[in-house]
Amino acid sequence: MADVQMPVPKVVERAGGEANGWLMFLIGLALAVAGVLLFIFQNANGALLIIGIVLVVLAAIVLMGLTAVSPGRARVLQVLGRYSGTIRTNGLRWVNPISTRREVSTRIRNHETSVAKVNDADGNPIEIAAVVVWQVEDTAQATFEVDDFVEFVAIQTETAVRHIANSYPYDVHSEQDVLSLRDSTHEITEKLSAEIGARVQAAGVRVIESRITHLAYSPEIAQAMLRRQQAGAIVAARQQIVEGAVGMVELALERLSEHQVVDLDEERKATMVSNLMVVLCSDRDAQPVVNTGSLYQ
């Protein structure tokens, strides 16, 4: 699997300047009250009127800096187009009043890809889908490095799923130590998570987990592949039956010879072995034939 090369991020998250919002709210409220009182009781005093107006304006500026930060969300701050930091502290906070505050969710999300039809490493058409659990780790990268980080994660996830499906066979029909999509679920899942994580790292996203949710042959070859799997299972079962039957025949001959139950020559041993193998390996009940004569007749 080729390494995924992503650009180095130009902006990384840092803490933004903030203050206790409730304290600043009280200060702004006090300024507003003082300004209104001076405006009411100025008694045609121009100086008091100007001071009252200034206090009201200052109160408005202070109150403009208040912002609420919900749990599981962050505020990305920009001042005159430049990134100035991120606020992650929950509750009522106070920031630079002229800053723009973009809300970014830092909650855990999941994305499930649609069922995609691709070819595996053997060229067989298969259907595959996966789900990825992810979370925004760097809000600055998620905001400024990509246009839409949610869409970016969706597209990169689908690309990684297709690449993984193209890199490994659906099933392995030999004893070779080769990873397959169907039999090596744990290893394939780890590789899928690693590739998705590498692809979305530039957007400040961390992949928590990924799983293949749908995996099947395409309908046009499903029946043929099912017959091949059934044939492979039958061959494997027959091989195990034959190995067991040979062991039972060897044990029978050893016990007969050890306890001297009967003295068998080579021809009688061959006949006994043939009969036992037929009885043990047949998939139907054996029909015994009673020989009333001699073995050599």
PDB file of C-alpha atoms in Angstrom:
ATOM      1  CA  MET A   1       0.000   0.000   0.000  1.00  0.00           C
ATOM      2  CA  ALA A   2       1.497   3.330  -1.077  1.00  0.00           C
ATOM      3  CA  ASP A   3       2.108   5.999   1.513  1.00  0.00           C
ATOM      4  CA  VAL A   4      -0.357   8.887   1.446  1.00  0.00           C
ATOM      5  CA  GLN A   5       1.451  12.222   1.081  1.00  0.00           C
ATOM      6  CA  MET A   6      -0.569  15.156   2.437  1.00  0.00           C
ATOM      7  CA  PRO A   7       0.508  18.827   2.533  1.00  0.00           C
ATOM      8  CA  VAL A   8       2.030  20.294   5.676  1.00  0.00           C
ATOM      9  CA  PRO A   9      -0.570  22.456   7.459  1.00  0.00           C
ATOM     10  CA  LYS A  10       0.088  26.202   7.367  1.00  0.00           C
ATOM     11  CA  VAL A  11      -2.093  27.003  10.399  1.00  0.00           C
ATOM     12  CA  VAL A  12      -2.240  25.027  13.641  1.00  0.00           C
ATOM     13  CA  GLU A  13      -4.506  25.524  16.620  1.00  0.00           C
ATOM     14  CA  ARG A  14      -3.449  27.706  19.522  1.00  0.00           C
ATOM     15  CA  ALA A  15      -5.286  29.111  22.527  1.00  0.00           C
ATOM     16  CA  GLY A  16      -7.076  32.393  21.937  1.00  0.00           C
ATOM     17  CA  GLY A  17      -7.173  35.363  24.278  1.00  0.00           C
ATOM     18  CA  GLU A  18     -10.222  35.173  26.530  1.00  0.00           C
ATOM     19  CA  ALA A  19     -11.601  36.325  29.864  1.00  0.00           C
ATOM     20  CA  ASN A  20     -14.398  35.425  32.225  1.00  0.00           C
ATOM     21  CA  GLY A  21     -17.585  36.390  30.455  1.00  0.00           C
ATOM     22  CA  TRP A  22     -19.657  36.973  33.570  1.00  0.00           C
ATOM     23  CA  LEU A  23     -17.131  39.425  34.963  1.00  0.00           C
ATOM     24  CA  MET A  24     -17.056  41.354  31.706  1.00  0.00           C
ATOM     25  CA  PHE A  25     -20.845  41.256  31.572  1.00  0.00           C
ATOM     26  CA  LEU A  26     -21.056  42.930  34.980  1.00  0.00           C
ATOM     27  CA  ILE A  27     -18.484  45.531  33.921  1.00  0.00           C
ATOM     28  CA  GLY A  28     -20.404  46.288  30.756  1.00  0.00           C
ATOM     29  CA  LEU A  29     -23.674  46.456  32.652  1.00  0.00           C
ATOM     30  CA  ALA A  30     -22.152  48.832  35.201  1.00  0.00           C
ATOM     31  CA  LEU A  31     -20.807  51.075  32.429  1.00  0.00           C
ATOM     32  CA  ALA A  32     -24.201  51.114  30.722  1.00  0.00           C
ATOM     33  CA  VAL A  33     -26.038  51.984  33.950  1.00  0.00           C
ATOM     34  CA  ALA A  34     -23.552  54.732  34.800  1.00  0.00           C
ATOM     35  CA  GLY A  35     -23.811  56.202  31.324  1.00  0.00           C
ATOM     36  CA  VAL A  36     -27.620  56.213  31.399  1.00  0.00           C
ATOM     37  CA  LEU A  37     -27.675  57.852  34.822  1.00  0.00           C
ATOM     38  CA  LEU A  38     -25.256  60.573  33.727  1.00  0.00           C
ATOM     39  CA  PHE A  39     -27.326  61.139  30.620  1.00  0.00           C
ATOM     40  CA  ILE A  40     -30.506  61.510  32.730  1.00  0.00           C
ATOM     41  CA  PHE A  41     -29.059  63.704  35.457  1.00  0.00           C
ATOM     42  CA  GLN A  42     -26.658  65.780  33.417  1.00  0.00           C
ATOM     43  CA  ASN A  43     -28.719  68.970  34.022  1.00  0.00           C
ATOM     44  CA  ALA A  44     -27.575  70.560  30.799  1.00  0.00           C
ATOM     45  CA  ASN A  45     -23.970  69.885  31.760  1.00  0.00           C
ATOM     46  CA  GLY A  46     -22.203  69.182  28.484  1.00  0.00           C
ATOM     47  CA  ALA A  47     -19.284  67.359  30.110  1.00  0.00           C
ATOM     48  CA  LEU A  48     -21.516  64.909  31.934  1.00  0.00           C
ATOM     49  CA  LEU A  49     -23.493  64.296  28.751  1.00  0.00           C
ATOM     50  CA  ILE A  50     -20.338  63.470  26.801  1.00  0.00           C
ATOM     51  CA  ILE A  51     -19.083  61.182  29.590  1.00  0.00           C
ATOM     52  CA  GLY A  52     -22.454  59.404  29.682  1.00  0.00           C
ATOM     53  CA  ILE A  53     -22.371  58.820  25.930  1.00  0.00           C
ATOM     54  CA  VAL A  54     -18.788  57.543  26.136  1.00  0.00           C
ATOM     55  CA  LEU A  55     -19.728  55.134  28.934  1.00  0.00           C
ATOM     56  CA  VAL A  56     -22.681  53.779  26.962  1.00  0.00           C
ATOM     57  CA  VAL A  57     -20.463  53.260  23.907  1.00  0.00           C
ATOM     58  CA  LEU A  58     -17.834  51.488  26.035  1.00  0.00           C
ATOM     59  CA  ALA A  59     -20.545  49.289  27.542  1.00  0.00           C
ATOM     60  CA  ALA A  60     -21.728  48.331  24.061  1.00  0.00           C
ATOM     61  CA  ILE A  61     -18.169  47.464  22.994  1.00  0.00           C
ATOM     62  CA  VAL A  62     -17.610  45.357  26.141  1.00  0.00           C
ATOM     63  CA  LEU A  63     -20.899  43.496  25.695  1.00  0.00           C
ATOM     64  CA  MET A  64     -20.092  42.828  22.026  1.00  0.00           C
ATOM     65  CA  GLY A  65     -17.166  40.679  23.160  1.00  0.00           C
ATOM     66  CA  LEU A  66     -19.369  38.199  25.032  1.00  0.00           C
ATOM     67  CA  THR A  67     -19.696  34.772  23.453  1.00  0.00           C
ATOM     68  CA  ALA A  68     -21.150  31.498  24.686  1.00  0.00           C
ATOM     69  CA  VAL A  69     -19.216  28.258  24.157  1.00  0.00           C
ATOM     70  CA  SER A  70     -21.257  25.067  24.379  1.00  0.00           C
ATOM     71  CA  PRO A  71     -19.809  21.706  25.536  1.00  0.00           C
ATOM     72  CA  GLY A  72     -18.402  19.774  22.608  1.00  0.00           C
ATOM     73  CA  ARG A  73     -17.933  22.933  20.545  1.00  0.00           C
ATOM     74  CA  ALA A  74     -15.165  25.479  20.053  1.00  0.00           C
ATOM     75  CA  ARG A  75     -14.924  29.013  18.759  1.00  0.00           C
ATOM     76  CA  VAL A  76     -12.328  29.862  16.114  1.00  0.00           C
ATOM     77  CA  LEU A  77     -11.357  33.543  16.340  1.00  0.00           C
ATOM     78  CA  GLN A  78     -10.285  35.813  13.504  1.00  0.00           C
ATOM     79  CA  VAL A  79      -9.243  39.439  13.825  1.00  0.00           C
ATOM     80  CA  LEU A  80      -9.152  41.372  10.551  1.00  0.00           C
ATOM     81  CA  GLY A  81      -8.773  38.160   8.586  1.00  0.00           C
ATOM     82  CA  ARG A  82      -5.977  36.675  10.681  1.00  0.00           C
ATOM     83  CA  TYR A  83      -6.365  33.612  12.884  1.00  0.00           C
ATOM     84  CA  SER A  84      -5.996  34.697  16.512  1.00  0.00           C
ATOM     85  CA  GLY A  85      -6.763  31.495  18.439  1.00  0.00           C
ATOM     86  CA  THR A  86      -9.414  29.004  19.507  1.00  0.00           C
ATOM     87  CA  ILE A  87     -11.661  29.106  22.573  1.00  0.00           C
ATOM     88  CA  ARG A  88     -12.491  25.668  24.005  1.00  0.00           C
ATOM     89  CA  THR A  89     -13.511  26.689  27.563  1.00  0.00           C
ATOM     90  CA  ASN A  90     -17.215  26.062  28.120  1.00  0.00           C
ATOM     91  CA  GLY A  91     -19.558  28.772  29.349  1.00  0.00           C
ATOM     92  CA  LEU A  92     -19.785  32.527  28.868  1.00  0.00           C
ATOM     93  CA  ARG A  93     -16.446  33.905  27.681  1.00  0.00           C
ATOM     94  CA  TRP A  94     -15.209  37.325  26.599  1.00  0.00           C
ATOM     95  CA  VAL A  95     -12.984  37.833  23.578  1.00  0.00           C
ATOM     96  CA  ASN A  96     -11.823  40.691  21.379  1.00  0.00           C
ATOM     97  CA  PRO A  97     -15.052  42.477  20.401  1.00  0.00           C
ATOM     98  CA  ILE A  98     -13.993  43.001  16.774  1.00  0.00           C
ATOM     99  CA  SER A  99     -13.101  39.344  16.245  1.00  0.00           C
ATOM    100  CA  THR A 100     -15.266  36.998  14.195  1.00  0.00           C
ATOM    101  CA  ARG A 101     -16.161  33.800  15.992  1.00  0.00           C
ATOM    102  CA  ARG A 102     -16.792  30.658  13.954  1.00  0.00           C
ATOM    103  CA  GLU A 103     -18.273  27.705  15.804  1.00  0.00           C
ATOM    104  CA  VAL A 104     -16.705  24.283  15.150  1.00  0.00           C
ATOM    105  CA  SER A 105     -18.041  21.060  16.621  1.00  0.00           C
ATOM    106  CA  THR A 106     -15.467  18.912  18.416  1.00  0.00           C
ATOM    107  CA  ARG A 107     -17.902  16.106  19.161  1.00  0.00           C
ATOM    108  CA  ILE A 108     -17.344  12.552  18.011  1.00  0.00           C
ATOM    109  CA  ARG A 109     -18.989  11.883  14.668  1.00  0.00           C
ATOM    110  CA  ASN A 110     -19.398   8.897  12.385  1.00  0.00           C
ATOM    111  CA  HIS A 111     -19.654   8.615   8.629  1.00  0.00           C
ATOM    112  CA  GLU A 112     -20.875   5.566   6.728  1.00  0.00           C
ATOM    113  CA  THR A 113     -19.942   5.236   3.096  1.00  0.00           C
ATOM    114  CA  SER A 114     -22.397   4.076   0.502  1.00  0.00           C
ATOM    115  CA  VAL A 115     -22.006   0.580  -0.927  1.00  0.00           C
ATOM    116  CA  ALA A 116     -19.297   0.846  -3.572  1.00  0.00           C
ATOM    117  CA  LYS A 117     -18.704  -1.633  -6.382  1.00  0.00           C
ATOM    118  CA  VAL A 118     -14.974  -2.176  -6.933  1.00  0.00           C
ATOM    119  CA  ASN A 119     -12.560  -4.874  -8.048  1.00  0.00           C
ATOM    120  CA  ASP A 120     -10.449  -6.680  -5.477  1.00  0.00           C
ATOM    121  CA  ALA A 121      -6.794  -7.601  -5.947  1.00  0.00           C
ATOM    122  CA  ASP A 122      -7.812 -10.659  -8.018  1.00  0.00           C
ATOM    123  CA  GLY A 123     -10.005  -8.591 -10.310  1.00  0.00           C
ATOM    124  CA  ASN A 124     -13.287  -9.916  -8.925  1.00  0.00           C
ATOM    125  CA  PRO A 125     -16.091  -7.335  -8.626  1.00  0.00           C
ATOM    126  CA  ILE A 126     -17.168  -6.910  -5.010  1.00  0.00           C
ATOM    127  CA  GLU A 127     -19.410  -4.629  -2.981  1.00  0.00           C
ATOM    128  CA  ILE A 128     -17.943  -2.901   0.056  1.00  0.00           C
ATOM    129  CA  ALA A 129     -18.967  -0.225   2.554  1.00  0.00           C
ATOM    130  CA  ALA A 130     -17.423   1.031   5.791  1.00  0.00           C
ATOM    131  CA  VAL A 131     -18.101   3.319   8.733  1.00  0.00           C
ATOM    132  CA  VAL A 132     -15.516   5.636  10.274  1.00  0.00           C
ATOM    133  CA  VAL A 133     -15.696   7.304  13.688  1.00  0.00           C
ATOM    134  CA  TRP A 134     -13.821  10.613  13.776  1.00  0.00           C
ATOM    135  CA  GLN A 135     -13.373  13.838  15.696  1.00  0.00           C
ATOM    136  CA  VAL A 136     -11.974  17.291  14.997  1.00  0.00           C
ATOM    137  CA  GLU A 137      -8.658  17.542  16.821  1.00  0.00           C
ATOM    138  CA  ASP A 138      -7.261  20.789  15.396  1.00  0.00           C
ATOM    139  CA  THR A 139      -9.968  23.401  14.821  1.00  0.00           C
ATOM    140  CA  ALA A 140      -7.632  25.752  12.970  1.00  0.00           C
ATOM    141  CA  GLN A 141      -6.731  23.154  10.356  1.00  0.00           C
ATOM    142  CA  ALA A 142     -10.366  22.073  10.032  1.00  0.00           C
ATOM    143  CA  THR A 143     -11.377  25.698   9.387  1.00  0.00           C
ATOM    144  CA  PHE A 144      -8.581  27.057   7.203  1.00  0.00           C
ATOM    145  CA  GLU A 145      -6.886  24.075   5.502  1.00  0.00           C
ATOM    146  CA  VAL A 146      -9.982  22.716   3.692  1.00  0.00           C
ATOM    147  CA  ASP A 147     -13.199  24.243   2.403  1.00  0.00           C
ATOM    148  CA  ASP A 148     -15.543  21.812   4.156  1.00  0.00           C
ATOM    149  CA  PHE A 149     -13.925  19.336   6.545  1.00  0.00           C
ATOM    150  CA  VAL A 150     -17.078  17.170   6.787  1.00  0.00           C
ATOM    151  CA  GLU A 151     -17.200  16.692   3.016  1.00  0.00           C
ATOM    152  CA  PHE A 152     -13.423  16.227   2.979  1.00  0.00           C
ATOM    153  CA  VAL A 153     -13.656  13.354   5.477  1.00  0.00           C
ATOM    154  CA  ALA A 154     -16.462  11.726   3.478  1.00  0.00           C
ATOM    155  CA  ILE A 155     -14.551  11.817   0.181  1.00  0.00           C
ATOM    156  CA  GLN A 156     -11.242  10.687   1.678  1.00  0.00           C
ATOM    157  CA  THR A 157     -12.961   7.825   3.517  1.00  0.00           C
ATOM    158  CA  GLU A 158     -14.531   6.534   0.326  1.00  0.00           C
ATOM    159  CA  THR A 159     -11.189   6.840  -1.472  1.00  0.00           C
ATOM    160  CA  ALA A 160      -9.418   4.866   1.263  1.00  0.00           C
ATOM    161  CA  VAL A 161     -12.095   2.143   1.245  1.00  0.00           C
ATOM    162  CA  ARG A 162     -11.755   1.725  -2.524  1.00  0.00           C
ATOM    163  CA  HIS A 163      -7.960   1.613  -2.276  1.00  0.00           C
ATOM    164  CA  ILE A 164      -8.043  -1.043   0.446  1.00  0.00           C
ATOM    165  CA  ALA A 165     -10.527  -3.126  -1.578  1.00  0.00           C
ATOM    166  CA  ASN A 166      -8.242  -2.920  -4.631  1.00  0.00           C
ATOM    167  CA  SER A 167      -5.172  -3.916  -2.622  1.00  0.00           C
ATOM    168  CA  TYR A 168      -6.368  -7.227  -1.148  1.00  0.00           C
ATOM    169  CA  PRO A 169      -8.305 -10.238  -2.452  1.00  0.00           C
ATOM    170  CA  TYR A 170     -11.806 -10.909  -1.194  1.00  0.00           C
ATOM    171  CA  ASP A 171     -10.869 -14.451  -0.215  1.00  0.00           C
ATOM    172  CA  VAL A 172      -7.778 -16.668  -0.255  1.00  0.00           C
ATOM    173  CA  HIS A 173      -8.231 -20.094  -1.822  1.00  0.00           C
ATOM    174  CA  SER A 174      -4.871 -21.544  -0.825  1.00  0.00           C
ATOM    175  CA  GLU A 175      -2.750 -22.089   2.262  1.00  0.00           C
ATOM    176  CA  GLN A 176      -0.621 -19.015   1.544  1.00  0.00           C
ATOM    177  CA  ASP A 177      -0.195 -16.512   4.366  1.00  0.00           C
ATOM    178  CA  VAL A 178      -1.953 -13.689   2.489  1.00  0.00           C
ATOM    179  CA  LEU A 179      -4.326 -11.113   3.945  1.00  0.00           C
ATOM    180  CA  SER A 180      -7.866 -11.180   2.590  1.00  0.00           C
ATOM    181  CA  LEU A 181     -10.827  -8.876   3.078  1.00  0.00           C
ATOM    182  CA  ARG A 182     -13.063 -11.655   4.403  1.00  0.00           C
ATOM    183  CA  ASP A 183     -10.697 -13.629   6.630  1.00  0.00           C
ATOM    184  CA  SER A 184      -8.290 -10.939   7.907  1.00  0.00           C
ATOM    185  CA  THR A 185     -10.855  -8.573   9.364  1.00  0.00           C
ATOM    186  CA  HIS A 186      -8.703  -7.237  12.213  1.00  0.00           C
ATOM    187  CA  GLU A 187      -5.638  -6.543  10.059  1.00  0.00           C
ATOM    188  CA  ILE A 188      -7.658  -4.978   7.248  1.00  0.00           C
ATOM    189  CA  THR A 189      -9.499  -2.762   9.740  1.00  0.00           C
ATOM    190  CA  GLU A 190      -6.201  -1.504  11.175  1.00  0.00           C
ATOM    191  CA  LYS A 191      -4.871  -0.724   7.703  1.00  0.00           C
ATOM    192  CA  LEU A 192      -8.107   1.032   6.775  1.00  0.00           C
ATOM    193  CA  SER A 193      -7.995   3.192   9.919  1.00  0.00           C
ATOM    194  CA  ALA A 194      -4.345   4.067   9.293  1.00  0.00           C
ATOM    195  CA  GLU A 195      -4.978   5.087   5.692  1.00  0.00           C
ATOM    196  CA  ILE A 196      -8.054   7.176   6.487  1.00  0.00           C
ATOM    197  CA  GLY A 197      -6.172   8.835   9.348  1.00  0.00           C
ATOM    198  CA  ALA A 198      -3.286   9.735   7.041  1.00  0.00           C
ATOM    199  CA  ARG A 199      -5.654  11.161   4.431  1.00  0.00           C
ATOM    200  CA  VAL A 200      -7.654  13.385   6.807  1.00  0.00           C
ATOM    201  CA  GLN A 201      -4.760  14.508   9.000  1.00  0.00           C
ATOM    202  CA  ALA A 202      -4.343  17.696   6.952  1.00  0.00           C
ATOM    203  CA  ALA A 203      -7.882  18.724   7.977  1.00  0.00           C
ATOM    204  CA  GLY A 204      -7.090  18.397  11.693  1.00  0.00           C
ATOM    205  CA  VAL A 205      -9.248  15.284  12.035  1.00  0.00           C
ATOM    206  CA  ARG A 206      -8.436  12.255  14.201  1.00  0.00           C
ATOM    207  CA  VAL A 207      -9.797   8.834  13.240  1.00  0.00           C
ATOM    208  CA  ILE A 208     -10.990   6.914  16.289  1.00  0.00           C
ATOM    209  CA  GLU A 209     -12.162   3.715  14.626  1.00  0.00           C
ATOM    210  CA  SER A 210     -13.240   2.318  11.282  1.00  0.00           C
ATOM    211  CA  ARG A 211     -15.101  -0.862  10.386  1.00  0.00           C
ATOM    212  CA  ILE A 212     -16.186  -2.603   7.201  1.00  0.00           C
ATOM    213  CA  THR A 213     -19.985  -2.797   7.384  1.00  0.00           C
ATOM    214  CA  HIS A 214     -20.734  -4.522   4.075  1.00  0.00           C
ATOM    215  CA  LEU A 215     -18.641  -6.973   2.089  1.00  0.00           C
ATOM    216  CA  ALA A 216     -19.955  -9.286  -0.608  1.00  0.00           C
ATOM    217  CA  TYR A 217     -19.356 -10.426  -4.149  1.00  0.00           C
ATOM    218  CA  SER A 218     -21.270  -8.527  -6.805  1.00  0.00           C
ATOM    219  CA  PRO A 219     -24.574 -10.207  -7.790  1.00  0.00           C
ATOM    220  CA  GLU A 220     -23.322 -11.200 -11.250  1.00  0.00           C
ATOM    221  CA  ILE A 221     -20.624 -13.483  -9.830  1.00  0.00           C
ATOM    222  CA  ALA A 222     -22.061 -14.274  -6.413  1.00  0.00           C
ATOM    223  CA  GLN A 223     -23.475 -17.682  -7.434  1.00  0.00           C
ATOM    224  CA  ALA A 224     -20.251 -18.754  -9.156  1.00  0.00           C
ATOM    225  CA  MET A 225     -18.163 -17.730  -6.134  1.00  0.00           C
ATOM    226  CA  LEU A 226     -20.579 -19.510  -3.806  1.00  0.00           C
ATOM    227  CA  ARG A 227     -20.158 -22.740  -5.763  1.00  0.00           C
ATOM    228  CA  ARG A 228     -16.373 -22.335  -5.628  1.00  0.00           C
ATOM    229  CA  GLN A 229     -16.505 -21.825  -1.869  1.00  0.00           C
ATOM    230  CA  GLN A 230     -18.730 -24.872  -1.493  1.00  0.00           C
ATOM    231  CA  ALA A 231     -16.374 -26.946  -3.634  1.00  0.00           C
ATOM    232  CA  GLY A 232     -13.410 -25.808  -1.544  1.00  0.00           C
ATOM    233  CA  ALA A 233     -15.255 -26.716   1.650  1.00  0.00           C
ATOM    234  CA  ILE A 234     -16.111 -30.168   0.292  1.00  0.00           C
ATOM    235  CA  VAL A 235     -12.503 -30.807  -0.745  1.00  0.00           C
ATOM    236  CA  ALA A 236     -11.236 -29.725   2.667  1.00  0.00           C
ATOM    237  CA  ALA A 237     -13.781 -31.933   4.432  1.00  0.00           C
ATOM    238  CA  ARG A 238     -12.896 -34.939   2.257  1.00  0.00           C
ATOM    239  CA  GLN A 239      -9.213 -34.395   2.935  1.00  0.00           C
ATOM    240  CA  GLN A 240      -9.828 -34.421   6.675  1.00  0.00           C
ATOM    241  CA  ILE A 241     -12.024 -37.532   6.381  1.00  0.00           C
ATOM    242  CA  VAL A 242      -9.347 -39.388   4.393  1.00  0.00           C
ATOM    243  CA  GLU A 243      -6.639 -38.439   6.888  1.00  0.00           C
ATOM    244  CA  GLY A 244      -8.803 -39.701   9.738  1.00  0.00           C
ATOM    245  CA  ALA A 245      -9.692 -42.903   7.885  1.00  0.00           C
ATOM    246  CA  VAL A 246      -6.047 -43.701   7.176  1.00  0.00           C
ATOM    247  CA  GLY A 247      -5.226 -43.295  10.854  1.00  0.00           C
ATOM    248  CA  MET A 248      -8.107 -45.587  11.859  1.00  0.00           C
ATOM    249  CA  VAL A 249      -7.030 -48.249   9.367  1.00  0.00           C
ATOM    250  CA  GLU A 250      -3.444 -48.127  10.628  1.00  0.00           C
ATOM    251  CA  LEU A 251      -4.667 -48.439  14.202  1.00  0.00           C
ATOM    252  CA  ALA A 252      -6.898 -51.393  13.300  1.00  0.00           C
ATOM    253  CA  LEU A 253      -4.078 -53.266  11.605  1.00  0.00           C
ATOM    254  CA  GLU A 254      -1.696 -52.584  14.511  1.00  0.00           C
ATOM    255  CA  ARG A 255      -4.220 -53.811  17.087  1.00  0.00           C
ATOM    256  CA  LEU A 256      -4.993 -56.990  15.102  1.00  0.00           C
ATOM    257  CA  SER A 257      -1.296 -57.739  14.745  1.00  0.00           C
ATOM    258  CA  GLU A 258      -0.523 -56.867  18.374  1.00  0.00           C
ATOM    259  CA  HIS A 259      -3.234 -59.062  19.874  1.00  0.00           C
ATOM    260  CA  GLN A 260      -2.759 -61.789  17.221  1.00  0.00           C
ATOM    261  CA  VAL A 261      -6.478 -61.893  16.519  1.00  0.00           C
ATOM    262  CA  VAL A 262      -5.984 -63.128  12.978  1.00  0.00           C
ATOM    263  CA  ASP A 263      -3.014 -63.731  10.734  1.00  0.00           C
ATOM    264  CA  LEU A 264      -3.483 -61.693   7.557  1.00  0.00           C
ATOM    265  CA  ASP A 265      -1.335 -61.984   4.492  1.00  0.00           C
ATOM    266  CA  GLU A 266      -0.714 -59.016   2.216  1.00  0.00           C
ATOM    267  CA  GLU A 267      -3.673 -59.724  -0.043  1.00  0.00           C
ATOM    268  CA  ARG A 268      -6.094 -59.976   2.898  1.00  0.00           C
ATOM    269  CA  LYS A 269      -4.659 -56.779   4.391  1.00  0.00           C
ATOM    270  CA  ALA A 270      -5.216 -55.026   1.077  1.00  0.00           C
ATOM    271  CA  THR A 271      -8.810 -56.249   0.968  1.00  0.00           C
ATOM    272  CA  MET A 272      -9.410 -55.172   4.570  1.00  0.00           C
ATOM    273  CA  VAL A 273      -7.898 -51.749   3.943  1.00  0.00           C
ATOM    274  CA  SER A 274     -10.047 -51.304   0.841  1.00  0.00           C
ATOM    275  CA  ASN A 275     -13.227 -52.241   2.710  1.00  0.00           C
ATOM    276  CA  LEU A 276     -12.452 -50.004   5.679  1.00  0.00           C
ATOM    277  CA  MET A 277     -11.621 -47.041   3.458  1.00  0.00           C
ATOM    278  CA  VAL A 278     -14.889 -47.456   1.570  1.00  0.00           C
ATOM    279  CA  VAL A 279     -16.878 -47.635   4.802  1.00  0.00           C
ATOM    280  CA  LEU A 280     -15.095 -44.708   6.483  1.00  0.00           C
ATOM    281  CA  CYS A 281     -14.923 -42.373   3.488  1.00  0.00           C
ATOM    282  CA  SER A 282     -18.322 -42.987   1.991  1.00  0.00           C
ATOM    283  CA  ASP A 283     -20.978 -40.337   2.493  1.00  0.00           C
ATOM    284  CA  ARG A 284     -23.672 -43.022   2.597  1.00  0.00           C
ATOM    285  CA  ASP A 285     -24.329 -45.974   4.866  1.00  0.00           C
ATOM    286  CA  ALA A 286     -22.328 -49.026   3.853  1.00  0.00           C
ATOM    287  CA  GLN A 287     -24.215 -52.106   2.602  1.00  0.00           C
ATOM    288  CA  PRO A 288     -22.354 -55.149   3.977  1.00  0.00           C
ATOM    289  CA  VAL A 289     -21.913 -58.241   1.790  1.00  0.00           C
ATOM    290  CA  VAL A 290     -21.539 -61.557   3.618  1.00  0.00           C
ATOM    291  CA  ASN A 291     -18.997 -63.833   2.003  1.00  0.00           C
ATOM    292  CA  THR A 292     -19.935 -67.477   2.687  1.00  0.00           C
ATOM    293  CA  GLY A 293     -17.020 -68.888   0.782  1.00  0.00           C
ATOM    294  CA  SER A 294     -13.309 -68.403   0.802  1.00  0.00           C
ATOM    295  CA  LEU A 295     -11.602 -65.113   0.174  1.00  0.00           C
ATOM    296  CA  TYR A 296      -9.829 -66.702  -2.802  1.00  0.00           C
ATOM    297  CA  GLN A 297     -12.983 -68.104  -4.463  1.00  0.00           C
TER     298      GLN A 297
END
